[in-house]
mmCIF file of C-alpha atoms in Angstrom:
data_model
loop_
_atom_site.group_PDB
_atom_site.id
_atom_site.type_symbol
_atom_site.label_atom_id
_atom_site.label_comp_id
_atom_site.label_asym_id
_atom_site.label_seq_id
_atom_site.Cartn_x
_atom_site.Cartn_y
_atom_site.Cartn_z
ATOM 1 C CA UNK N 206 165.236 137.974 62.526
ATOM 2 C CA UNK N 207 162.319 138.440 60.290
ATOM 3 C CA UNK N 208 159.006 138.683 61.343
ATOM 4 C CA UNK N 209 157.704 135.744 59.580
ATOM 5 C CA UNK N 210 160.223 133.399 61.314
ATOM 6 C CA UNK N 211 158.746 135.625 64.972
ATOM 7 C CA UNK N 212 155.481 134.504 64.252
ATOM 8 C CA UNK N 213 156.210 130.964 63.249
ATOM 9 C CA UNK N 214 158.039 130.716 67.077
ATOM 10 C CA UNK N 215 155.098 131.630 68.792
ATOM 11 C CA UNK N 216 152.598 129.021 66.902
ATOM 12 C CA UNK N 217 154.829 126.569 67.537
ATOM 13 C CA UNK N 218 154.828 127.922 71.777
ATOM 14 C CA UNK N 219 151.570 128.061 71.800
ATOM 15 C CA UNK N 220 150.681 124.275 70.209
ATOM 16 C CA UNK N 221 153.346 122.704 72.605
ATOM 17 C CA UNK N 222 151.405 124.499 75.588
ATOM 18 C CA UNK N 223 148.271 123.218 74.169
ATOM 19 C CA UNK N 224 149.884 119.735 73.675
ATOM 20 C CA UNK N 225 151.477 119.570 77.379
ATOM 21 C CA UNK N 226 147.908 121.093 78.686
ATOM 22 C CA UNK N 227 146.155 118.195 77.087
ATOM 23 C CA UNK N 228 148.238 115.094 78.618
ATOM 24 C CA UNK N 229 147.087 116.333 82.069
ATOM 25 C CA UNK N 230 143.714 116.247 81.334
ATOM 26 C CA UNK N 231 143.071 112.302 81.272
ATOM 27 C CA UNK N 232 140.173 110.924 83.243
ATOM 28 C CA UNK N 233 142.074 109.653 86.524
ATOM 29 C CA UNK N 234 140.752 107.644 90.502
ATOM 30 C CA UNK N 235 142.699 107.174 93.128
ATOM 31 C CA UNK N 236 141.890 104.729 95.700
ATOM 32 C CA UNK N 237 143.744 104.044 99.304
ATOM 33 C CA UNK N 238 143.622 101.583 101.968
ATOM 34 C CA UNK N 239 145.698 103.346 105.284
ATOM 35 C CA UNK N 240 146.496 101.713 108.457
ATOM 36 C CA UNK N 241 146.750 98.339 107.715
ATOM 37 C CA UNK N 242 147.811 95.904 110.518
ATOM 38 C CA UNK N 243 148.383 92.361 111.807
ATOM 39 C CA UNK N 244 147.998 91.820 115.112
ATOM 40 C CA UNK N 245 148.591 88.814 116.898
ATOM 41 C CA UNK N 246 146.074 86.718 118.817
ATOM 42 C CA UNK N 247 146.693 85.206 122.302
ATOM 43 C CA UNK N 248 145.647 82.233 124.432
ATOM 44 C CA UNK N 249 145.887 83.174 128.463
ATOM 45 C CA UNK N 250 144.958 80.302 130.512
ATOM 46 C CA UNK N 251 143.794 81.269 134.055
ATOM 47 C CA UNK N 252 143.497 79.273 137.274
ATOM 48 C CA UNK N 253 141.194 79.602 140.146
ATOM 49 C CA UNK N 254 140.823 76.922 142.881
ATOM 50 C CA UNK N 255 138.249 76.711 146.296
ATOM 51 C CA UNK N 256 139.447 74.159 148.610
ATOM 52 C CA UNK N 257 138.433 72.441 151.852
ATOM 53 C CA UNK N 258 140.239 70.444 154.892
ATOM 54 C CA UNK N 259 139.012 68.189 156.834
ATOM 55 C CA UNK N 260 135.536 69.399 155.606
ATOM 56 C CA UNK N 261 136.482 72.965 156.686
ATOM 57 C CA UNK N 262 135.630 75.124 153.800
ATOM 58 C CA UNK N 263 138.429 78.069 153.022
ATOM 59 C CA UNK N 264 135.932 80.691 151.650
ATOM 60 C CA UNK N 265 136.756 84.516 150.732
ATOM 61 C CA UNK N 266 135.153 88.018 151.255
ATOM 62 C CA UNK N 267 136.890 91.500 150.180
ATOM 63 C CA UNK N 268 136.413 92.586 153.014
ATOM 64 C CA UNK N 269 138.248 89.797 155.320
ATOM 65 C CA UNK N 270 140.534 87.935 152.681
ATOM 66 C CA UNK N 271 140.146 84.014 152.540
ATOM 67 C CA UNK N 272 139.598 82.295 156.486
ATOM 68 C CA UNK N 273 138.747 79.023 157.456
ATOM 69 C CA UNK N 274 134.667 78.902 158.120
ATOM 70 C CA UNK N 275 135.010 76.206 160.941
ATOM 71 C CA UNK N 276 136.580 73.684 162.965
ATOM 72 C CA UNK N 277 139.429 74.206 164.988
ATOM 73 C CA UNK N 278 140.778 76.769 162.363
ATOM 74 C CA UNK N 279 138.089 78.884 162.204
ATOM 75 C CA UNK N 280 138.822 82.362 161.377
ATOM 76 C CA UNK N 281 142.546 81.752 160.655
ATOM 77 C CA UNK N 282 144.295 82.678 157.397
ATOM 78 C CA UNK N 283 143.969 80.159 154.277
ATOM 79 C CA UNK N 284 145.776 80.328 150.949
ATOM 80 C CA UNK N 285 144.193 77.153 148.966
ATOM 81 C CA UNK N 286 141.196 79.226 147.779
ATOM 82 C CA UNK N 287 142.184 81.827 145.124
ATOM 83 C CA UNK N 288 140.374 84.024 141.982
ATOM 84 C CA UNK N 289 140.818 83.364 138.726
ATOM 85 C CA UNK N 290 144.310 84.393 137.601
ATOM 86 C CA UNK N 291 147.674 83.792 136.457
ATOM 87 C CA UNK N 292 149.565 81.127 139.374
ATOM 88 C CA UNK N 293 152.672 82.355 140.949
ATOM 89 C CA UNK N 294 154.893 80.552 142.868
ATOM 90 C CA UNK N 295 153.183 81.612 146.383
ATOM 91 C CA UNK N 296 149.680 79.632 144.816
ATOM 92 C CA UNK N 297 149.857 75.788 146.302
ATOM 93 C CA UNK N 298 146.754 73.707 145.450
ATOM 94 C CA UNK N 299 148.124 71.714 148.444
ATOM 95 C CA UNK N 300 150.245 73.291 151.262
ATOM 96 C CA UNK N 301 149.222 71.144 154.239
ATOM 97 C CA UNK N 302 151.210 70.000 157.755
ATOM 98 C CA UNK N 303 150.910 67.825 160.344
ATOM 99 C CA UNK N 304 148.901 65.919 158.897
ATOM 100 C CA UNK N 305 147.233 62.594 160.480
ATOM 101 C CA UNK N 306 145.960 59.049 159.039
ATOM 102 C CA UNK N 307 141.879 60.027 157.963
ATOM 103 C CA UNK N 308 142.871 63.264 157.043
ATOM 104 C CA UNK N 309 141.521 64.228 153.496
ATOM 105 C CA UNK N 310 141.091 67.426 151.097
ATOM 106 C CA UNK N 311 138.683 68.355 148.367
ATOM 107 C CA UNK N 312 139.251 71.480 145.885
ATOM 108 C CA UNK N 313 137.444 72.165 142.172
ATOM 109 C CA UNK N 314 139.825 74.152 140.264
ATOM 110 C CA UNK N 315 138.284 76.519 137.436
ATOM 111 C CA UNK N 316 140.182 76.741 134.254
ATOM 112 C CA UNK N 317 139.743 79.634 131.770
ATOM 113 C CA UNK N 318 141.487 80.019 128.756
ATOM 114 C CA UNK N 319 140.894 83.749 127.183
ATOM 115 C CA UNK N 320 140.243 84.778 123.523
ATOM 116 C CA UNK N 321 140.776 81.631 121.856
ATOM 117 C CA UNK N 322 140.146 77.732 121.441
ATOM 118 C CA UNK N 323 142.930 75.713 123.062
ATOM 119 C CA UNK N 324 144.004 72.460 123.463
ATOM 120 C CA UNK N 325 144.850 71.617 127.361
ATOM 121 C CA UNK N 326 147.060 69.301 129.186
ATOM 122 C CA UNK N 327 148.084 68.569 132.789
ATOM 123 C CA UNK N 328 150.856 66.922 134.689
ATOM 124 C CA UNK N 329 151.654 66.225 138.145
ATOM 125 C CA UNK N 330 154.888 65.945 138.978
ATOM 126 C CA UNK N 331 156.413 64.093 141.967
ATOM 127 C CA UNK N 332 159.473 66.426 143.092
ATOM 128 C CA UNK N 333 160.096 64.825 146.638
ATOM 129 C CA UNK N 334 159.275 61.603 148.917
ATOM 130 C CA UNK N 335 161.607 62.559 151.718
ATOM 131 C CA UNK N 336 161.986 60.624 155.319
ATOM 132 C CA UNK N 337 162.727 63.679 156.564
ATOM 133 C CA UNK N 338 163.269 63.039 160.058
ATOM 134 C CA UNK N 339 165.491 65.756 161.750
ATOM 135 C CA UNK N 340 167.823 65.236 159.357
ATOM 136 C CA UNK N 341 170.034 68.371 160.763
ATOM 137 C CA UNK N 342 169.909 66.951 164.201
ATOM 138 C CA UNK N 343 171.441 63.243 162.193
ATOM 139 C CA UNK N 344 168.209 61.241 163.655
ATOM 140 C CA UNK N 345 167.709 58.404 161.528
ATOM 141 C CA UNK N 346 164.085 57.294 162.568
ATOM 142 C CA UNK N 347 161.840 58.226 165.484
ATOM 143 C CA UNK N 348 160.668 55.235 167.698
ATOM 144 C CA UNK N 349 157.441 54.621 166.389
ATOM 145 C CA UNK N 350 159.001 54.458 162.746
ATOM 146 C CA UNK N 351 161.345 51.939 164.002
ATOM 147 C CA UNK N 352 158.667 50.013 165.928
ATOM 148 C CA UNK N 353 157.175 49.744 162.312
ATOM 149 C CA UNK N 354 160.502 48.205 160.783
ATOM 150 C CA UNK N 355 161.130 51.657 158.948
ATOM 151 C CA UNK N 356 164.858 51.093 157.408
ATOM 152 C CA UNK N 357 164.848 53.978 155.187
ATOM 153 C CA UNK N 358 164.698 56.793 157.475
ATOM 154 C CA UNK N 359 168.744 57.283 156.823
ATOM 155 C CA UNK N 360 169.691 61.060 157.710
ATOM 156 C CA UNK N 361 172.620 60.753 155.311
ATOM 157 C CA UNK N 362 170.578 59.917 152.122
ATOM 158 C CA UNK N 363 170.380 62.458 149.607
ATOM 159 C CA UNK N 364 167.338 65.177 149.760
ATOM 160 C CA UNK N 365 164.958 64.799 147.169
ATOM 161 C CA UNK N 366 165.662 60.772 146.792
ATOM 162 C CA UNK N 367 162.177 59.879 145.463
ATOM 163 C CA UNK N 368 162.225 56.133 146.911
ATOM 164 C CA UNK N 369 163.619 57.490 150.110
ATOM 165 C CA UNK N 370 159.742 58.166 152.278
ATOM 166 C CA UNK N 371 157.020 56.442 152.885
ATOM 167 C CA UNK N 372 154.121 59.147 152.748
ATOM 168 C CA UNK N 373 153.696 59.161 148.969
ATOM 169 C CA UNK N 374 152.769 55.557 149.428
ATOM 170 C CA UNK N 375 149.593 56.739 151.798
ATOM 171 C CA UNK N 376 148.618 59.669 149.958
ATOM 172 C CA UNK N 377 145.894 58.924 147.658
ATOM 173 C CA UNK N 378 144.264 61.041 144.715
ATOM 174 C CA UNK N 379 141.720 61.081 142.598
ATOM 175 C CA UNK N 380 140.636 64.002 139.961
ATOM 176 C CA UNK N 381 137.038 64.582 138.126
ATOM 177 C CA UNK N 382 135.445 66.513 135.774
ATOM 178 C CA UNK N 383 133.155 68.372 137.760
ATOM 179 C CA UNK N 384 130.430 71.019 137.340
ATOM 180 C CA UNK N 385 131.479 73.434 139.572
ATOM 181 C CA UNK N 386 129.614 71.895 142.868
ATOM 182 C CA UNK N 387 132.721 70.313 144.166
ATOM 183 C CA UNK N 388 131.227 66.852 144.932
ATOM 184 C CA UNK N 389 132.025 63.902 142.893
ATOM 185 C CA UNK N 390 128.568 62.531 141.225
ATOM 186 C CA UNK N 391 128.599 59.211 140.021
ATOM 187 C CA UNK N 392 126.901 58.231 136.445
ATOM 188 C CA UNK N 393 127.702 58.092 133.147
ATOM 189 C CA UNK N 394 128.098 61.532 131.473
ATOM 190 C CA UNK N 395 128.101 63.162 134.933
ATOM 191 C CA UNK N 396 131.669 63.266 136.757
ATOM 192 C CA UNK N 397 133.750 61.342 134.545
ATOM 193 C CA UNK N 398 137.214 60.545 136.588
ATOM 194 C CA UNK N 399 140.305 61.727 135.271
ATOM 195 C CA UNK N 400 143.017 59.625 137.587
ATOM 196 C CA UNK N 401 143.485 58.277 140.660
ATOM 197 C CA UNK N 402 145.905 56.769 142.775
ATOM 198 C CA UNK N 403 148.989 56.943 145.133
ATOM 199 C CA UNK N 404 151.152 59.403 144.547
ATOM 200 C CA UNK N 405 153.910 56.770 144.625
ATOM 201 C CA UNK N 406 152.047 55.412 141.373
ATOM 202 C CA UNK N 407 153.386 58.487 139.363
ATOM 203 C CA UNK N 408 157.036 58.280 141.389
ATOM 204 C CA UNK N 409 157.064 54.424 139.553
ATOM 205 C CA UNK N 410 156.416 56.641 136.423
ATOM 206 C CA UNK N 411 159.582 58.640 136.424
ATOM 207 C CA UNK N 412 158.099 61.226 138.564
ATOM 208 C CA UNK N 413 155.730 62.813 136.320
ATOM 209 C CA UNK N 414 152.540 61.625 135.021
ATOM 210 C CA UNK N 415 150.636 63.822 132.028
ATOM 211 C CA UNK N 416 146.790 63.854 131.313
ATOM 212 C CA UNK N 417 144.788 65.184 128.160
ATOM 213 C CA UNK N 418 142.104 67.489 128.983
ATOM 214 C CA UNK N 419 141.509 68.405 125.326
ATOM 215 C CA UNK N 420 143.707 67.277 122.363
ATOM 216 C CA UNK N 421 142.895 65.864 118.544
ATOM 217 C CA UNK N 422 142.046 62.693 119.700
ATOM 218 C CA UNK N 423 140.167 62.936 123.026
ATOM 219 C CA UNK N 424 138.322 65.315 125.426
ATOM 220 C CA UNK N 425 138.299 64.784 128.837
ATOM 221 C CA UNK N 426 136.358 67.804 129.650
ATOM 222 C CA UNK N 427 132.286 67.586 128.783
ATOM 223 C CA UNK N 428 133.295 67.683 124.859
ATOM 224 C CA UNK N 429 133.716 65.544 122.135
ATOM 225 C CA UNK N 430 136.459 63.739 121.057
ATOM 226 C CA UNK N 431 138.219 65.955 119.379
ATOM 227 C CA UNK N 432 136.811 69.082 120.590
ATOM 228 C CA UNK N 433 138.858 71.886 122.523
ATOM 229 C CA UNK N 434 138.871 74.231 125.394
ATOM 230 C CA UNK N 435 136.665 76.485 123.774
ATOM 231 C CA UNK N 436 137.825 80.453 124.658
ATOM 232 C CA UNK N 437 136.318 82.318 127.270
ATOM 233 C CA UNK N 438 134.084 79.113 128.989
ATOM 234 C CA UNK N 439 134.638 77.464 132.497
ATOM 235 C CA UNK N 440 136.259 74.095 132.880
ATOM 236 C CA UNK N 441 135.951 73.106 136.337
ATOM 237 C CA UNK N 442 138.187 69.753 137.516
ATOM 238 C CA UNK N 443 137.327 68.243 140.991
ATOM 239 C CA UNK N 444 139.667 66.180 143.024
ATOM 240 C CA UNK N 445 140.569 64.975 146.618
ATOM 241 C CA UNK N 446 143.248 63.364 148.374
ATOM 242 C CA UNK N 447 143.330 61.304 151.284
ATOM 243 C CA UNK N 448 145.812 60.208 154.072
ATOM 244 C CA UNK N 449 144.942 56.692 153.912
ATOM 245 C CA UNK N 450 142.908 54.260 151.383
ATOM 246 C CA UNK N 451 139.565 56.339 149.769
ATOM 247 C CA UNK N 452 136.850 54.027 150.655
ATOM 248 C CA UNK N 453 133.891 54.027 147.650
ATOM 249 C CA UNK N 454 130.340 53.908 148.077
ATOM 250 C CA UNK N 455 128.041 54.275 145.062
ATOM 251 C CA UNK N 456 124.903 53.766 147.393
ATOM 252 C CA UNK N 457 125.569 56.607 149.164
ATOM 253 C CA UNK N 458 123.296 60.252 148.443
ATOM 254 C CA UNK N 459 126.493 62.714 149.109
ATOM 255 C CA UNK N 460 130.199 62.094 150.477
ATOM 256 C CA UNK N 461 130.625 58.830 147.785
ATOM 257 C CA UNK N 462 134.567 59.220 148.615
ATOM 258 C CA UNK N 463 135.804 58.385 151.833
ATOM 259 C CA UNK N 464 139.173 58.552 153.548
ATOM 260 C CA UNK N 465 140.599 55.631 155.900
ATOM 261 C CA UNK N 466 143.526 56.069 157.718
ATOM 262 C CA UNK N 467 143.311 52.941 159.732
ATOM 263 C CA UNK N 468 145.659 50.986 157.917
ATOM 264 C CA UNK N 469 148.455 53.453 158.226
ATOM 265 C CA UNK N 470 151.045 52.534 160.159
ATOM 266 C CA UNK N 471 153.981 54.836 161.825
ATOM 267 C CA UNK N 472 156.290 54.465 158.982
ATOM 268 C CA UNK N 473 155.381 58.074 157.322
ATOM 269 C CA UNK N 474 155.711 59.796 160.432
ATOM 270 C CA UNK N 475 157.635 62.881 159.572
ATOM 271 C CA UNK N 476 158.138 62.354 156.245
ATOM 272 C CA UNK N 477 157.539 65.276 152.890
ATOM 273 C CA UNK N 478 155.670 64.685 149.970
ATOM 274 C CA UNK N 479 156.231 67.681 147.472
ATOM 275 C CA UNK N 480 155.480 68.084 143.809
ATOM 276 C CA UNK N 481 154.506 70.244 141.203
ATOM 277 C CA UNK N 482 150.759 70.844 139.547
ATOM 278 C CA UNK N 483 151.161 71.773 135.786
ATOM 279 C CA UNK N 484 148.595 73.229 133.271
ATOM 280 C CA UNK N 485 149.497 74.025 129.462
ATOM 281 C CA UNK N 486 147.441 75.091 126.859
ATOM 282 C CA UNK N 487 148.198 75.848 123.485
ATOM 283 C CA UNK N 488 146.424 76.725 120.022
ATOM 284 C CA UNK N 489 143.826 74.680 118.326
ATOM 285 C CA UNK N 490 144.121 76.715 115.263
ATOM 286 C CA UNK N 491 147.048 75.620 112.587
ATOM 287 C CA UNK N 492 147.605 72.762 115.232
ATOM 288 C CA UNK N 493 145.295 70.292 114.264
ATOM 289 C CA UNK N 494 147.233 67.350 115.215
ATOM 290 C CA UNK N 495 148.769 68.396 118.424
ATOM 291 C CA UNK N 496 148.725 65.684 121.428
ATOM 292 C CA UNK N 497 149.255 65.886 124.904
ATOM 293 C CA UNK N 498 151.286 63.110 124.356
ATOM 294 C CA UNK N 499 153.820 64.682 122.835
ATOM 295 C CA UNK N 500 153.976 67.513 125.748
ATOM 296 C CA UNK N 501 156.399 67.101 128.240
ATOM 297 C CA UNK N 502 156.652 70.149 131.716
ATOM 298 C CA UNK N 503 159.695 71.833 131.733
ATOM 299 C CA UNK N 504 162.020 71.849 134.633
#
């Protein structure tokens, strides 16, 4: 090979090395975004509740659990007053027995929903009206009851016949908005009422009976129309039953509600009332519309 045809190799080596040098030499950035993530938000509705029977406050310490303050229970064991948390089946808003005509309950439940805006909803739900007189012993009716005409006290009725006792027609409720004092206050803006009634009113219902606390049409709970459970605040909801008729008295300083028992006659004797307290909440954002009328509690 002659050494022109040498020469002429290496110019062209060296102008492709130049040439391949040069297309890595353009100005150049480089910009990154690492780690990015969705994650989901969450609505967590809590429940707290602080009863009383009979007047008889059941208060808690950490150091002696929940007791009753006075009375004839005083010092005993109570599970109607509880800390804010998530309800199990153990947590009864109403767990009460041997009960008499006058006798009468007050609680203010707390309700917090975490994080997020919600809208809220509640139900009660009648489960059983049962004339449950020694049914495994096949009484029908104790004397009294039959002294009082009583003809539905059959021990071979079905369990859980709603129409079957007669206490749910002598329990009476009614349910506020309260501030947290746990005493009904009468006056516009104050307590508004929520519902009130027998609890045979919701039985004539079907059994269940919802409320709106806060939906897109109405707010129940110290807001605006329209307005929901904002996240992270206190909702507190008042409300007392009675073994009898709840006498009102608007002229009265404290104690406006009143149970009577007089008029009850002997036909409850013995008989269970049980049902089921239900609180939803759900997301105000992307759910504009949403009603508590078109909730229903699951089984």
């Amino acid at each position: 090979m002659s050494k022109k045809i040498l020469i002429s190799l290496s110019i062209i080596g060296i102008v492709s090395a130049i040439v391949i040098g040069a297309t890595t030499a353009f100005f150049s950035d480089t910009e990154t975004s690492s780690g990015n993530t969705f994650t989901a938000g969450s609505i967590d509705l809590k429940v707290d509740n602080h009863c009383y029977y009979n007047g008889d406050e059941c208060a808690c310490t950490e150091d002696n659990g929940c007791t009753w303050q006075s009375g004839p229970n005083v010092g005993k064991e109570c599970f109607c007053t509880w800390k804010e948390k998530d309800l199990t089946d153990g947590d009864l808003f109403f767990d009460f027995a041997d009960l008499k005509p006058g006798d009468y309950g007050e609680d203010t439940i707390s309700l917090h929903v975490r994080d997020n805006d919600a809208w809220a909803c509640a139900a009660i739900r009648i489960t059983k009206n049962d004339d449950a007189t020694n049914d495994d012993q096949d009484i029908d009716c104790t004397e009294p009851e039959l002294e009082d005409n009583d003809t539905d006290c059959d021990a071979n009725e079905p369990d859980n016949d709603l129409f079957d006792g007669d206490l749910a027609q002598k329990l009476y409720f009614v349910f506020w908005v309260d501030d947290g004092d746990n005493i009904y206050e009468c006056g516009p803006g104050i307590d508004e009422i929520l519902m009130y009634g027998y609890a045979s009113d919701i039985i004539e219902q079907g059994g269940t009976a919802v409320y709106t606390l806060a939906d897109s049409d109405e707010n129940n709970v110290g807001g605006q129309d329209g307005d929901p459970l904002e996240g992270c605040q206190t909702y507190y909801i008042g409300k007392m039953w009675c073994f009898g008729d709840l006498d009102w008295d608007p002229n009265r300083d404290s104690d406006l509600w009143t149970c009577n028992g007089a008029l009850v006659d002997n036909k409850p004797q013995t008989d269970e009332v049980q049902g089921d307290i239900i609180f939803y909440a759900v997301q105000k954002r992307n759910n504009s519309d949403f009603q508590c009328s078109s909730w229903a509690p699951q089984n």
